[in-house]
């Protein structure tokens, strides 16, 4: 008998198309020569899908995509075998321009506004996401909400997807995170970075004890696994019965963009593989470390990823939730 590997669906409401232009020594107001140009389809859920596909998981990507400029996304999905379930909406997906002066080591960012979501598009999307609960076991809701979407949109989707008996992971920030963490139904997995968690809870988390207390608070409210990442310092992962700290090895960083998205992908992959908390922390940190050693949302080959995993320092903390 063939055991079906659970499929993962990722949701990206506010994808972004990044254009990187390298023009060494460029000067404002003058005619400049560029050296290179690179397009990259992104957005948190798209990145998570890309990382998971690199590990051979069956992935479907959904969300809202402008019908005016979908080519880079479609090319990525084809290349990685990601099923495209994006709802196409009129207009163009937001573009972020990165102007890189490699000589001066300075990057200038110009972010163009994104599409506003219409009620009809959101209705289509919600229907599509719920229909995916038929053959997807895990859902990843990731990234910011575009204009036109209420802050409680993720909270609503979490409730509905969990009611369908599916596992839900959330990675967002600001009011959307705040609303999701104060709703009646919390996600099975949430991965704020420390700044996002502080903002959502409205207090500063100065030391490890504060972070553990905050994670325990979310678990008491109903979250399954709380992973709080802290950049190069690593992450704390907390469940109702356990807590671990995972420290990454020192590596040559290419770009830390997507480090957190890779950690979400690693935690999801660990969940589908049935890993325990310590192993999940090691594996997910290896995903992040692997991701930051290259440009774009791509993981290194398995042997390199395994080597990073072996270098992650995992400590078990005394982490019982006090109820
Ligand atoms: N400079 C770095 N060196 C090593 N590991 C890093 C570095 N930055 C991030 N990481 C790894 O990536 C994980 C997630 O990064 P973080 O910056 O906290 O997330 P986010 O991208 O969501 O803000 C960290 O827990 C850590 O394991
Ligand atoms: Mg993040």
Short mmCIF file of C-alpha atoms and ligand atoms in Angstrom, two decimals:
data_model
loop_
_atom_site.label_atom_id
_atom_site.label_comp_id
_atom_site.label_asym_id
_atom_site.label_seq_id
_atom_site.Cartn_x
_atom_site.Cartn_y
_atom_site.Cartn_z
CA UNK A 1 0.00 0.00 0.00
CA UNK A 2 1.22 3.52 -0.77
CA UNK A 3 0.92 5.88 2.16
CA UNK A 4 -0.05 9.32 0.87
CA UNK A 5 2.33 12.04 2.02
CA UNK A 6 0.16 14.89 3.31
CA UNK A 7 -0.07 17.84 0.96
CA UNK A 8 0.61 21.34 2.22
CA UNK A 9 -1.25 24.46 1.07
CA UNK A 10 0.26 27.91 1.54
CA UNK A 11 -1.69 31.15 1.42
CA UNK A 12 -0.18 34.45 0.27
CA UNK A 13 -2.61 37.35 0.15
CA UNK A 14 0.02 39.96 -0.58
CA UNK A 15 2.69 38.45 -2.86
CA UNK A 16 5.48 40.58 -4.24
CA UNK A 17 7.55 40.60 -7.35
CA UNK A 18 11.09 41.73 -6.67
CA UNK A 19 13.21 43.36 -9.31
CA UNK A 20 16.89 43.65 -8.41
CA UNK A 21 18.97 45.94 -10.60
CA UNK A 22 22.69 46.16 -10.08
CA UNK A 23 24.23 49.45 -11.16
CA UNK A 24 27.59 49.98 -9.47
CA UNK A 25 28.29 53.62 -8.65
CA UNK A 26 24.90 54.82 -9.91
CA UNK A 27 24.12 58.49 -9.35
CA UNK A 28 20.78 60.12 -8.86
CA UNK A 29 19.59 62.25 -11.77
CA UNK A 30 22.20 60.94 -14.20
CA UNK A 31 22.26 58.34 -16.95
CA UNK A 32 23.76 55.19 -15.36
CA UNK A 33 24.97 51.87 -16.69
CA UNK A 34 23.59 48.75 -15.08
CA UNK A 35 25.33 45.36 -14.85
CA UNK A 36 22.55 42.94 -14.12
CA UNK A 37 18.82 42.53 -13.63
CA UNK A 38 16.99 39.80 -11.75
CA UNK A 39 13.30 39.14 -11.17
CA UNK A 40 12.11 37.03 -8.25
CA UNK A 41 8.60 35.97 -7.34
CA UNK A 42 8.13 36.24 -3.59
CA UNK A 43 5.87 36.76 -0.65
CA UNK A 44 6.01 34.69 2.51
CA UNK A 45 3.66 31.87 1.51
CA UNK A 46 5.32 31.62 -1.90
CA UNK A 47 8.70 31.32 -0.19
CA UNK A 48 7.42 28.65 2.21
CA UNK A 49 6.01 26.71 -0.77
CA UNK A 50 9.32 27.01 -2.58
CA UNK A 51 11.32 25.67 0.40
CA UNK A 52 8.90 22.78 0.93
CA UNK A 53 8.98 21.86 -2.74
CA UNK A 54 12.80 21.73 -2.51
CA UNK A 55 12.35 18.97 0.09
CA UNK A 56 9.99 17.06 -2.16
CA UNK A 57 6.73 17.81 -0.37
CA UNK A 58 3.52 18.13 -2.38
CA UNK A 59 2.62 21.81 -2.21
CA UNK A 60 -0.24 23.96 -3.44
CA UNK A 61 0.14 27.74 -3.39
CA UNK A 62 -2.91 29.94 -3.19
CA UNK A 63 -3.65 33.58 -2.56
CA UNK A 64 -4.28 36.64 -4.70
CA UNK A 65 -2.18 37.27 -7.80
CA UNK A 66 -2.44 40.17 -10.23
CA UNK A 67 -3.30 38.92 -13.71
CA UNK A 68 -1.12 41.63 -15.24
CA UNK A 69 2.28 40.19 -14.28
CA UNK A 70 2.00 36.54 -13.16
CA UNK A 71 4.80 35.15 -15.37
CA UNK A 72 7.58 35.02 -12.76
CA UNK A 73 5.27 33.24 -10.33
CA UNK A 74 4.08 30.76 -12.94
CA UNK A 75 7.67 30.02 -13.94
CA UNK A 76 8.64 29.37 -10.31
CA UNK A 77 5.64 27.09 -9.74
CA UNK A 78 6.41 25.11 -12.90
CA UNK A 79 10.09 24.80 -12.07
CA UNK A 80 9.37 23.51 -8.55
CA UNK A 81 6.27 21.45 -9.23
CA UNK A 82 4.09 23.67 -7.02
CA UNK A 83 0.38 23.48 -7.79
CA UNK A 84 -0.89 26.94 -8.71
CA UNK A 85 -4.21 27.69 -7.00
CA UNK A 86 -3.87 31.48 -6.90
CA UNK A 87 -6.99 33.50 -7.57
CA UNK A 88 -6.19 35.92 -10.41
CA UNK A 89 -7.32 39.46 -9.83
CA UNK A 90 -7.30 42.40 -12.25
CA UNK A 91 -4.18 44.57 -12.11
CA UNK A 92 -0.54 43.91 -11.31
CA UNK A 93 1.02 42.28 -8.25
CA UNK A 94 3.06 44.80 -6.26
CA UNK A 95 6.66 45.22 -7.35
CA UNK A 96 9.63 45.95 -5.12
CA UNK A 97 12.64 47.45 -6.84
CA UNK A 98 16.07 46.91 -5.29
CA UNK A 99 18.76 49.13 -6.72
CA UNK A 100 22.08 47.62 -5.76
CA UNK A 101 25.31 49.56 -5.85
CA UNK A 102 27.71 46.66 -5.47
CA UNK A 103 30.77 48.91 -5.40
CA UNK A 104 29.50 50.99 -2.47
CA UNK A 105 27.66 48.00 -0.92
CA UNK A 106 24.49 50.06 -0.66
CA UNK A 107 20.99 48.97 -1.64
CA UNK A 108 18.12 51.38 -2.28
CA UNK A 109 14.59 49.99 -2.05
CA UNK A 110 11.55 51.33 -3.83
CA UNK A 111 8.34 49.51 -2.94
CA UNK A 112 5.34 50.08 -5.16
CA UNK A 113 1.84 49.83 -3.72
CA UNK A 114 0.03 46.52 -4.01
CA UNK A 115 -3.43 45.62 -5.17
CA UNK A 116 -6.35 46.22 -2.89
CA UNK A 117 -8.42 43.09 -2.33
CA UNK A 118 -12.06 43.31 -3.34
CA UNK A 119 -14.80 41.55 -1.32
CA UNK A 120 -15.48 39.29 -4.35
CA UNK A 121 -11.85 38.23 -4.66
CA UNK A 122 -11.69 37.50 -0.93
CA UNK A 123 -14.84 35.44 -1.12
CA UNK A 124 -13.43 33.41 -4.04
CA UNK A 125 -10.23 32.93 -2.15
CA UNK A 126 -11.86 31.79 1.07
CA UNK A 127 -13.95 29.28 -0.87
CA UNK A 128 -10.88 28.00 -2.67
CA UNK A 129 -8.90 27.66 0.55
CA UNK A 130 -11.69 25.72 2.23
CA UNK A 131 -12.07 23.42 -0.76
CA UNK A 132 -8.36 22.61 -0.39
CA UNK A 133 -9.09 21.16 3.07
CA UNK A 134 -10.42 18.09 1.22
CA UNK A 135 -6.98 16.94 0.13
CA UNK A 136 -4.48 19.07 2.09
CA UNK A 137 -3.51 18.25 5.66
CA UNK A 138 -1.51 21.36 6.50
CA UNK A 139 -2.18 25.04 5.84
CA UNK A 140 0.34 27.85 6.09
CA UNK A 141 -1.08 31.37 6.28
CA UNK A 142 1.77 33.78 5.76
CA UNK A 143 2.57 37.41 5.27
CA UNK A 144 0.89 40.76 5.49
CA UNK A 145 -2.67 41.61 4.52
CA UNK A 146 -3.16 43.83 1.48
CA UNK A 147 -5.41 46.90 1.64
CA UNK A 148 -9.07 45.93 1.73
CA UNK A 149 -8.65 43.00 4.11
CA UNK A 150 -9.83 43.20 7.72
CA UNK A 151 -7.26 42.52 10.42
CA UNK A 152 -9.30 39.53 11.61
CA UNK A 153 -9.18 37.72 8.24
CA UNK A 154 -6.54 35.22 9.36
CA UNK A 155 -8.37 34.63 12.63
CA UNK A 156 -11.47 33.69 10.63
CA UNK A 157 -9.56 31.37 8.28
CA UNK A 158 -7.81 29.69 11.21
CA UNK A 159 -11.15 28.96 12.82
CA UNK A 160 -12.61 27.54 9.62
CA UNK A 161 -9.59 25.45 8.59
CA UNK A 162 -9.20 24.04 12.10
CA UNK A 163 -12.93 23.28 12.16
CA UNK A 164 -12.29 21.18 9.04
CA UNK A 165 -9.79 19.20 11.11
CA UNK A 166 -6.65 20.54 9.43
CA UNK A 167 -3.35 21.75 10.88
CA UNK A 168 -2.82 25.53 10.54
CA UNK A 169 0.46 27.45 10.76
CA UNK A 170 0.52 31.26 10.92
CA UNK A 171 3.38 33.66 10.18
CA UNK A 172 2.31 37.27 10.07
CA UNK A 173 2.78 40.54 11.91
CA UNK A 174 1.06 43.69 13.11
CA UNK A 175 -2.67 43.88 13.59
CA UNK A 176 -3.27 40.60 11.71
CA UNK A 177 -1.07 38.73 14.20
CA UNK A 178 -2.62 40.55 17.14
CA UNK A 179 -6.13 39.63 16.01
CA UNK A 180 -5.20 35.98 15.36
CA UNK A 181 -3.60 35.63 18.79
CA UNK A 182 -6.57 37.07 20.64
CA UNK A 183 -9.21 35.07 18.74
CA UNK A 184 -11.11 32.13 20.23
CA UNK A 185 -9.27 29.63 18.01
CA UNK A 186 -5.49 29.93 17.78
CA UNK A 187 -3.24 28.33 15.14
CA UNK A 188 -1.58 24.95 15.68
CA UNK A 189 1.77 26.60 14.95
CA UNK A 190 2.77 30.23 15.11
CA UNK A 191 6.22 31.64 14.33
CA UNK A 192 6.59 35.27 15.22
CA UNK A 193 10.03 36.79 15.44
CA UNK A 194 10.70 38.48 18.75
CA UNK A 195 9.74 41.96 17.49
CA UNK A 196 6.45 40.71 16.01
CA UNK A 197 5.60 38.94 19.27
CA UNK A 198 6.41 42.03 21.35
CA UNK A 199 4.19 44.15 19.11
CA UNK A 200 1.35 41.62 19.23
CA UNK A 201 1.44 41.37 23.01
CA UNK A 202 2.12 45.06 23.55
CA UNK A 203 5.07 44.55 25.87
CA UNK A 204 8.81 44.15 25.58
CA UNK A 205 10.29 40.69 26.10
CA UNK A 206 13.68 41.37 27.57
CA UNK A 207 15.03 37.93 28.37
CA UNK A 208 14.42 34.25 27.80
CA UNK A 209 12.10 33.99 30.81
CA UNK A 210 9.88 36.72 29.33
CA UNK A 211 9.78 34.96 25.97
CA UNK A 212 8.90 31.63 27.58
CA UNK A 213 6.15 33.26 29.62
CA UNK A 214 4.74 34.88 26.47
CA UNK A 215 4.82 31.57 24.59
CA UNK A 216 3.08 29.84 27.50
CA UNK A 217 0.42 32.51 27.48
CA UNK A 218 -0.32 31.75 23.80
CA UNK A 219 -0.40 28.03 24.51
CA UNK A 220 -2.91 28.58 27.30
CA UNK A 221 -5.02 30.50 24.77
CA UNK A 222 -4.93 27.46 22.49
CA UNK A 223 -1.82 27.58 20.29
CA UNK A 224 -0.09 24.25 19.70
CA UNK A 225 3.54 25.11 19.03
CA UNK A 226 4.97 28.60 19.50
CA UNK A 227 8.31 29.25 17.81
CA UNK A 228 9.86 32.61 18.61
CA UNK A 229 12.80 33.38 16.35
CA UNK A 230 15.52 35.85 17.23
CA UNK A 231 17.72 36.17 14.16
CA UNK A 232 21.27 34.94 14.63
CA UNK A 233 20.53 34.17 18.29
CA UNK A 234 18.29 31.33 17.16
CA UNK A 235 14.82 30.44 18.35
CA UNK A 236 12.80 29.21 21.31
CA UNK A 237 10.23 26.53 20.57
CA UNK A 238 7.52 25.87 23.09
CA UNK A 239 4.62 23.41 23.36
CA UNK A 240 2.35 22.62 26.29
CA UNK A 241 4.80 20.07 27.64
CA UNK A 242 8.23 21.06 26.36
CA UNK A 243 10.53 23.94 25.49
CA UNK A 244 13.77 23.93 23.53
CA UNK A 245 16.29 26.52 22.43
CA UNK A 246 17.93 26.14 19.01
CA UNK A 247 21.09 28.06 18.17
CA UNK A 248 22.30 28.20 14.55
CA UNK A 249 25.96 27.74 13.64
CA UNK A 250 27.90 30.76 12.34
CA UNK A 251 27.69 30.78 8.59
CA UNK A 252 28.54 32.98 5.64
CA UNK A 253 25.34 34.90 5.11
CA UNK A 254 24.24 35.76 1.56
CA UNK A 255 20.88 37.24 2.51
CA UNK A 256 18.78 36.90 5.64
CA UNK A 257 15.61 37.65 3.65
CA UNK A 258 13.38 34.61 4.03
CA UNK A 259 15.15 33.18 7.11
CA UNK A 260 11.87 33.07 9.00
CA UNK A 261 9.95 31.68 6.02
CA UNK A 262 12.47 28.83 5.84
CA UNK A 263 11.96 28.15 9.55
CA UNK A 264 8.20 27.92 9.01
CA UNK A 265 8.78 25.51 6.12
CA UNK A 266 11.12 23.44 8.29
CA UNK A 267 8.60 23.30 11.15
CA UNK A 268 5.87 22.22 8.73
CA UNK A 269 8.10 19.58 7.18
CA UNK A 270 9.00 18.37 10.69
CA UNK A 271 5.31 18.16 11.56
CA UNK A 272 4.46 16.11 8.47
CA UNK A 273 7.43 13.88 9.26
CA UNK A 274 6.30 13.38 12.86
CA UNK A 275 9.52 14.73 14.42
CA UNK A 276 9.63 15.51 18.13
CA UNK A 277 10.19 19.09 19.32
CA UNK A 278 13.99 18.92 19.65
CA UNK A 279 14.36 17.32 16.22
CA UNK A 280 11.93 19.84 14.71
CA UNK A 281 13.95 22.71 16.19
CA UNK A 282 17.17 21.29 14.76
CA UNK A 283 15.63 20.63 11.35
CA UNK A 284 13.83 23.97 11.05
CA UNK A 285 16.95 25.89 12.08
CA UNK A 286 18.90 23.99 9.42
CA UNK A 287 16.31 25.17 6.87
CA UNK A 288 16.88 28.78 7.96
CA UNK A 289 20.63 28.45 7.92
CA UNK A 290 20.52 26.76 4.53
CA UNK A 291 18.29 29.52 3.18
CA UNK A 292 20.50 32.40 4.32
CA UNK A 293 23.58 30.88 2.70
CA UNK A 294 22.05 31.51 -0.72
CA UNK A 295 20.01 34.11 -2.56
CA UNK A 296 16.31 33.52 -3.10
CA UNK A 297 13.95 31.06 -1.43
CA UNK A 298 15.97 27.94 -2.15
CA UNK A 299 17.39 25.25 0.12
CA UNK A 300 20.81 23.68 -0.33
CA UNK A 301 21.05 20.00 -1.33
CA UNK A 302 20.10 17.42 1.33
CA UNK A 303 23.69 16.58 2.31
CA UNK A 304 24.44 20.25 3.05
CA UNK A 305 21.18 20.67 4.94
CA UNK A 306 21.99 17.59 7.05
CA UNK A 307 25.43 19.03 7.78
CA UNK A 308 23.85 22.28 9.03
CA UNK A 309 21.36 20.28 11.12
CA UNK A 310 24.25 18.49 12.83
CA UNK A 311 25.75 21.88 13.77
CA UNK A 312 22.60 23.32 15.36
CA UNK A 313 22.85 23.45 19.14
CA UNK A 314 19.59 22.32 20.73
CA UNK A 315 19.06 22.68 24.49
CA UNK A 316 16.07 21.30 26.31
CA UNK A 317 14.65 23.84 28.75
CA UNK A 318 12.49 23.27 31.78
CA UNK A 319 9.32 24.26 29.99
CA UNK A 320 6.13 22.92 31.56
CA UNK A 321 3.23 25.30 31.13
CA UNK A 322 1.94 26.42 34.49
CA UNK A 323 -1.85 26.32 34.43
N1 LIG B 1 22.58 36.00 10.78
C1 LIG B 1 22.12 34.76 11.02
N2 LIG B 1 23.00 33.74 11.27
C2 LIG B 1 22.57 32.50 11.52
N3 LIG B 1 21.28 32.15 11.54
C3 LIG B 1 20.35 33.10 11.34
C4 LIG B 1 20.72 34.46 11.04
N4 LIG B 1 19.59 35.16 10.86
C5 LIG B 1 18.55 34.30 11.01
N5 LIG B 1 19.02 33.06 11.29
C6 LIG B 1 18.21 31.84 11.52
O1 LIG B 1 16.92 32.04 10.96
C7 LIG B 1 15.91 31.91 11.97
C8 LIG B 1 14.79 32.90 11.68
O2 LIG B 1 15.33 34.18 11.57
P1 LIG B 1 14.57 35.52 12.07
O3 LIG B 1 15.37 36.66 11.56
O4 LIG B 1 14.36 35.44 13.53
O5 LIG B 1 13.16 35.38 11.35
P2 LIG B 1 12.34 36.44 10.45
O6 LIG B 1 12.97 36.35 9.11
O7 LIG B 1 10.95 35.92 10.47
O8 LIG B 1 12.50 37.79 11.11
C9 LIG B 1 16.63 32.16 13.29
O9 LIG B 1 16.00 31.49 14.35
C10 LIG B 1 18.02 31.57 13.01
O10 LIG B 1 18.03 30.18 13.21
MG1 LIG B 2 9.27 36.35 9.50
#
